[in-house]
Coordinates of N, CA, C and O and ligand atoms in Angstrom, one line a residue:
M1 N -15.6 125.0 108.2 CA -16.7 124.6 107.2 C -16.1 123.7 106.1 O -15.1 124.0 105.5
A2 N -16.7 122.5 106.0 CA -16.2 121.6 105.0 C -16.5 122.1 103.6 O -17.4 122.9 103.4
T3 N -15.7 121.7 102.6 CA -16.0 122.0 101.2 C -16.9 121.1 100.6 O -16.7 119.9 100.7
P4 N -17.9 121.6 99.9 CA -18.9 120.7 99.3 C -18.2 120.0 98.0 O -17.3 120.6 97.5
E5 N -18.8 118.9 97.6 CA -18.3 118.3 96.3 C -18.9 119.1 95.2 O -19.9 119.9 95.4
M6 N -18.3 118.9 94.0 CA -18.8 119.7 92.9 C -19.3 118.8 91.8 O -18.5 118.3 91.0
P7 N -20.6 118.5 91.8 CA -21.1 117.6 90.7 C -20.9 118.0 89.3 O -20.6 117.2 88.4
Q8 N -21.0 119.3 89.1 CA -20.6 119.9 87.8 C -20.3 121.3 87.9 O -20.8 122.0 88.8
K9 N -19.4 121.8 87.0 CA -19.0 123.2 87.1 C -20.0 124.1 86.2 O -19.5 124.8 85.3
A10 N -21.3 123.9 86.4 CA -22.3 124.6 85.6 C -23.6 124.4 86.3 O -23.8 123.5 87.1
P11 N -24.6 125.3 86.0 CA -25.9 125.2 86.7 C -26.7 124.1 86.0 O -26.4 123.6 84.9
Y12 N -27.8 123.7 86.8 CA -28.8 122.8 86.3 C -30.0 123.6 86.0 O -30.7 124.1 86.9
P13 N -30.5 123.7 84.7 CA -31.7 124.3 84.4 C -32.9 123.4 84.8 O -32.9 122.2 84.5
V14 N -33.8 124.0 85.5 CA -35.0 123.2 86.0 C -36.3 124.0 85.8 O -36.3 125.2 86.2
A15 N -37.3 123.4 85.2 CA -38.6 124.1 85.0 C -39.3 123.9 86.3 O -39.8 122.8 86.6
V16 N -39.4 125.0 87.1 CA -40.1 124.9 88.4 C -41.5 125.3 88.3 O -41.9 126.0 87.4
E17 N -42.3 124.9 89.3 CA -43.8 125.2 89.3 C -44.1 126.2 90.4 O -43.6 126.0 91.5
A18 N -44.9 127.2 90.1 CA -45.3 128.2 91.1 C -45.8 127.5 92.4 O -46.7 126.6 92.3
G19 N -45.4 127.9 93.5 CA -45.9 127.5 94.8 C -45.2 126.2 95.3 O -45.5 125.8 96.4
K20 N -44.5 125.5 94.4 CA -43.8 124.3 94.8 C -42.5 124.5 95.5 O -41.8 125.5 95.1
S21 N -42.1 123.7 96.5 CA -40.8 123.8 97.1 C -39.9 122.7 96.7 O -40.3 121.6 96.4
Y22 N -38.6 123.1 96.6 CA -37.5 122.2 96.1 C -36.4 122.3 97.2 O -36.2 123.3 97.8
W23 N -35.8 121.1 97.3 CA -34.6 121.1 98.3 C -33.3 120.9 97.5 O -33.1 119.8 97.0
W24 N -32.6 121.9 97.4 CA -31.3 121.9 96.7 C -30.2 121.3 97.5 O -30.1 121.6 98.7
C25 N -29.5 120.4 96.9 CA -28.4 119.7 97.5 C -27.2 120.7 97.7 O -26.7 121.2 96.7
A26 N -26.8 120.9 98.9 CA -25.7 121.8 99.2 C -24.4 121.1 99.4 O -23.3 121.7 99.2
C27 N -24.5 119.8 99.6 CA -23.2 119.0 99.9 C -22.6 118.5 98.6 O -21.4 118.2 98.6
G28 N -23.3 118.4 97.6 CA -22.8 117.9 96.3 C -22.8 116.4 96.1 O -22.4 115.9 95.1
K29 N -23.2 115.7 97.1 CA -23.2 114.2 97.1 C -24.4 113.5 96.5 O -24.4 112.3 96.3
S30 N -25.5 114.2 96.4 CA -26.7 113.6 95.9 C -26.5 113.0 94.6 O -25.9 113.5 93.7
A31 N -27.2 111.8 94.3 CA -27.2 111.2 93.0 C -28.3 111.7 92.1 O -28.3 111.4 91.0
S32 N -29.2 112.6 92.7 CA -30.2 113.2 91.9 C -30.1 114.7 91.9 O -31.0 115.4 92.3
Q33 N -28.9 115.1 91.4 CA -28.7 116.6 91.3 C -29.7 117.3 90.4 O -30.1 116.7 89.5
P34 N -30.1 118.5 90.8 CA -29.4 119.4 91.8 C -30.1 119.2 93.2 O -29.9 120.0 94.1
F35 N -30.9 118.2 93.3 CA -31.7 118.1 94.6 C -31.2 117.1 95.6 O -30.4 116.2 95.2
C36 N -31.5 117.3 96.8 CA -31.1 116.5 97.9 C -31.7 115.1 97.9 O -32.9 114.9 97.6
D37 N -30.9 114.0 98.1 CA -31.4 112.7 98.2 C -31.1 112.0 99.5 O -31.2 110.8 99.7
G38 N -30.7 112.9 100.5 CA -30.4 112.4 101.8 C -29.0 112.0 102.0 O -28.6 111.6 103.2
S39 N -28.1 112.1 101.0 CA -26.7 111.6 101.1 C -25.9 112.5 102.0 O -24.8 112.1 102.4
H40 N -26.4 113.7 102.4 CA -25.7 114.6 103.3 C -25.7 114.1 104.7 O -24.9 114.6 105.6
K41 N -26.5 113.1 105.1 CA -26.6 112.6 106.5 C -25.3 112.3 107.0 O -24.4 111.6 106.4
G42 N -25.0 112.8 108.3 CA -23.7 112.5 108.9 C -22.7 113.5 108.6 O -21.6 113.5 109.2
S43 N -23.0 114.5 107.7 CA -22.1 115.6 107.4 C -22.6 116.9 108.0 O -23.7 116.9 108.6
E44 N -21.9 118.0 107.9 CA -22.4 119.2 108.4 C -23.3 120.0 107.4 O -23.7 121.1 107.7
F45 N -23.5 119.3 106.3 CA -24.4 120.0 105.3 C -25.8 119.7 105.5 O -26.2 118.6 106.0
A46 N -26.7 120.6 105.0 CA -28.1 120.4 105.0 C -28.6 121.0 103.7 O -28.0 122.0 103.2
P47 N -29.7 120.5 103.1 CA -30.2 121.1 101.9 C -30.8 122.5 102.1 O -31.2 122.8 103.2
T48 N -30.9 123.2 101.0 CA -31.5 124.6 101.1 C -32.8 124.5 100.4 O -32.9 124.0 99.2
K49 N -33.8 125.1 101.1 CA -35.2 125.1 100.5 C -35.3 126.2 99.5 O -34.9 127.4 99.8
Y50 N -35.9 125.9 98.4 CA -36.2 126.9 97.4 C -37.7 126.8 97.1 O -38.2 125.8 96.7
T51 N -38.4 127.9 97.2 CA -39.9 127.9 96.9 C -40.1 128.8 95.6 O -39.7 129.9 95.6
A52 N -40.7 128.2 94.6 CA -40.9 128.9 93.3 C -42.0 129.9 93.5 O -43.1 129.5 93.9
E53 N -41.8 131.1 93.1 CA -42.9 132.1 93.1 C -43.7 132.1 91.8 O -44.8 132.5 91.8
E54 N -43.0 131.7 90.8 CA -43.7 131.6 89.5 C -43.2 130.4 88.8 O -42.1 129.9 89.1
S55 N -43.9 129.9 87.8 CA -43.5 128.8 87.0 C -42.6 129.3 85.9 O -43.0 130.2 85.1
K56 N -41.3 128.8 85.9 CA -40.3 129.3 84.9 C -39.1 128.4 85.1 O -39.1 127.5 85.9
T57 N -38.1 128.6 84.2 CA -36.9 127.8 84.3 C -35.9 128.6 85.2 O -35.7 129.8 85.0
V58 N -35.4 127.9 86.2 CA -34.4 128.5 87.1 C -33.1 127.7 86.9 O -33.2 126.5 86.5
Y59 N -32.0 128.3 87.3 CA -30.7 127.7 87.2 C -30.1 127.4 88.6 O -29.6 128.3 89.3
F60 N -30.3 126.1 89.0 CA -29.7 125.7 90.3 C -28.2 125.5 90.2 O -27.7 124.9 89.2
C61 N -27.5 126.0 91.2 CA -26.1 125.9 91.2 C -25.6 124.4 91.2 O -26.0 123.6 92.1
G62 N -24.7 124.1 90.3 CA -24.1 122.7 90.3 C -22.7 122.7 90.8 O -22.3 121.6 91.2
C63 N -22.1 123.8 91.0 CA -20.7 123.8 91.5 C -20.7 123.9 93.0 O -19.7 123.6 93.7
K64 N -21.9 124.2 93.6 CA -22.1 124.3 95.1 C -21.3 125.4 95.7 O -21.0 125.4 96.9
Q65 N -20.8 126.4 94.9 CA -20.1 127.6 95.5 C -20.8 128.9 95.3 O -20.2 129.9 95.6
S66 N -22.0 128.9 94.8 CA -22.8 130.1 94.6 C -23.0 130.8 96.0 O -23.2 130.2 97.0
K67 N -22.9 132.2 95.9 CA -23.2 133.0 97.1 C -24.7 133.4 97.1 O -25.1 134.2 97.9
N68 N -25.4 132.8 96.2 CA -26.8 133.2 96.0 C -27.7 132.0 96.4 O -28.7 131.7 95.8
G69 N -27.2 131.2 97.4 CA -28.0 130.1 97.9 C -28.1 129.0 96.8 O -27.1 128.6 96.2
A70 N -29.3 128.5 96.6 CA -29.5 127.4 95.7 C -29.3 127.8 94.2 O -29.0 126.9 93.4
L71 N -29.4 129.1 93.9 CA -29.3 129.5 92.5 C -27.9 129.9 92.1 O -27.2 130.5 92.9
C72 N -27.6 129.6 90.8 CA -26.3 130.0 90.2 C -26.2 131.5 90.2 O -27.1 132.2 89.9
D73 N -25.0 132.0 90.6 CA -24.7 133.4 90.6 C -23.4 133.6 89.7 O -22.8 134.7 89.7
A74 N -23.1 132.6 88.9 CA -22.0 132.7 87.9 C -20.6 132.5 88.6 O -19.6 132.6 87.9
T75 N -20.6 132.2 89.9 CA -19.3 131.9 90.5 C -18.6 130.8 89.8 O -17.3 130.7 89.7
H76 N -19.3 129.8 89.2 CA -18.7 128.7 88.6 C -17.7 129.1 87.5 O -16.8 128.4 87.1
R77 N -17.9 130.3 86.9 CA -17.0 130.7 85.8 C -15.6 131.0 86.3 O -14.7 131.0 85.5
N78 N -15.4 131.2 87.6 CA -14.1 131.6 88.1 C -13.4 130.4 88.8 O -12.4 130.6 89.4
L79 N -14.0 129.2 88.7 CA -13.4 128.0 89.4 C -12.5 127.3 88.5 O -12.5 127.4 87.3
Ligands
LIG1 FE1 -26.6 117.0 99.5 FE2 -28.7 116.4 100.9 S1 -27.7 115.1 99.6 S2 -27.7 118.3 100.9
LIG2 FE1 -22.5 127.3 90.9 FE2 -23.0 128.7 88.7 S1 -23.1 126.6 88.9 S2 -22.4 129.4 90.6

């Protein structure tokens, strides 16, 4: 498994809307973090779909090492 790039060692706070789906960039190469812009093409990475259950601010992982999928689980603090 290749190592993803690390756009930042901190989460990205995003105000999500209930019922809307978001594609989190898992490879770290997207220019529109924290979301996929197609830059993963040709690599073994693919974006992770996140569907918001309610409208609120969520913290998408920016270090790309979270074990909680698209969302920050504080792993960045140990990097
Ligand atoms: Fe990173 Fe698509 S650009 S997963
Ligand atoms: Fe990746 Fe927090 S930013 S775990």
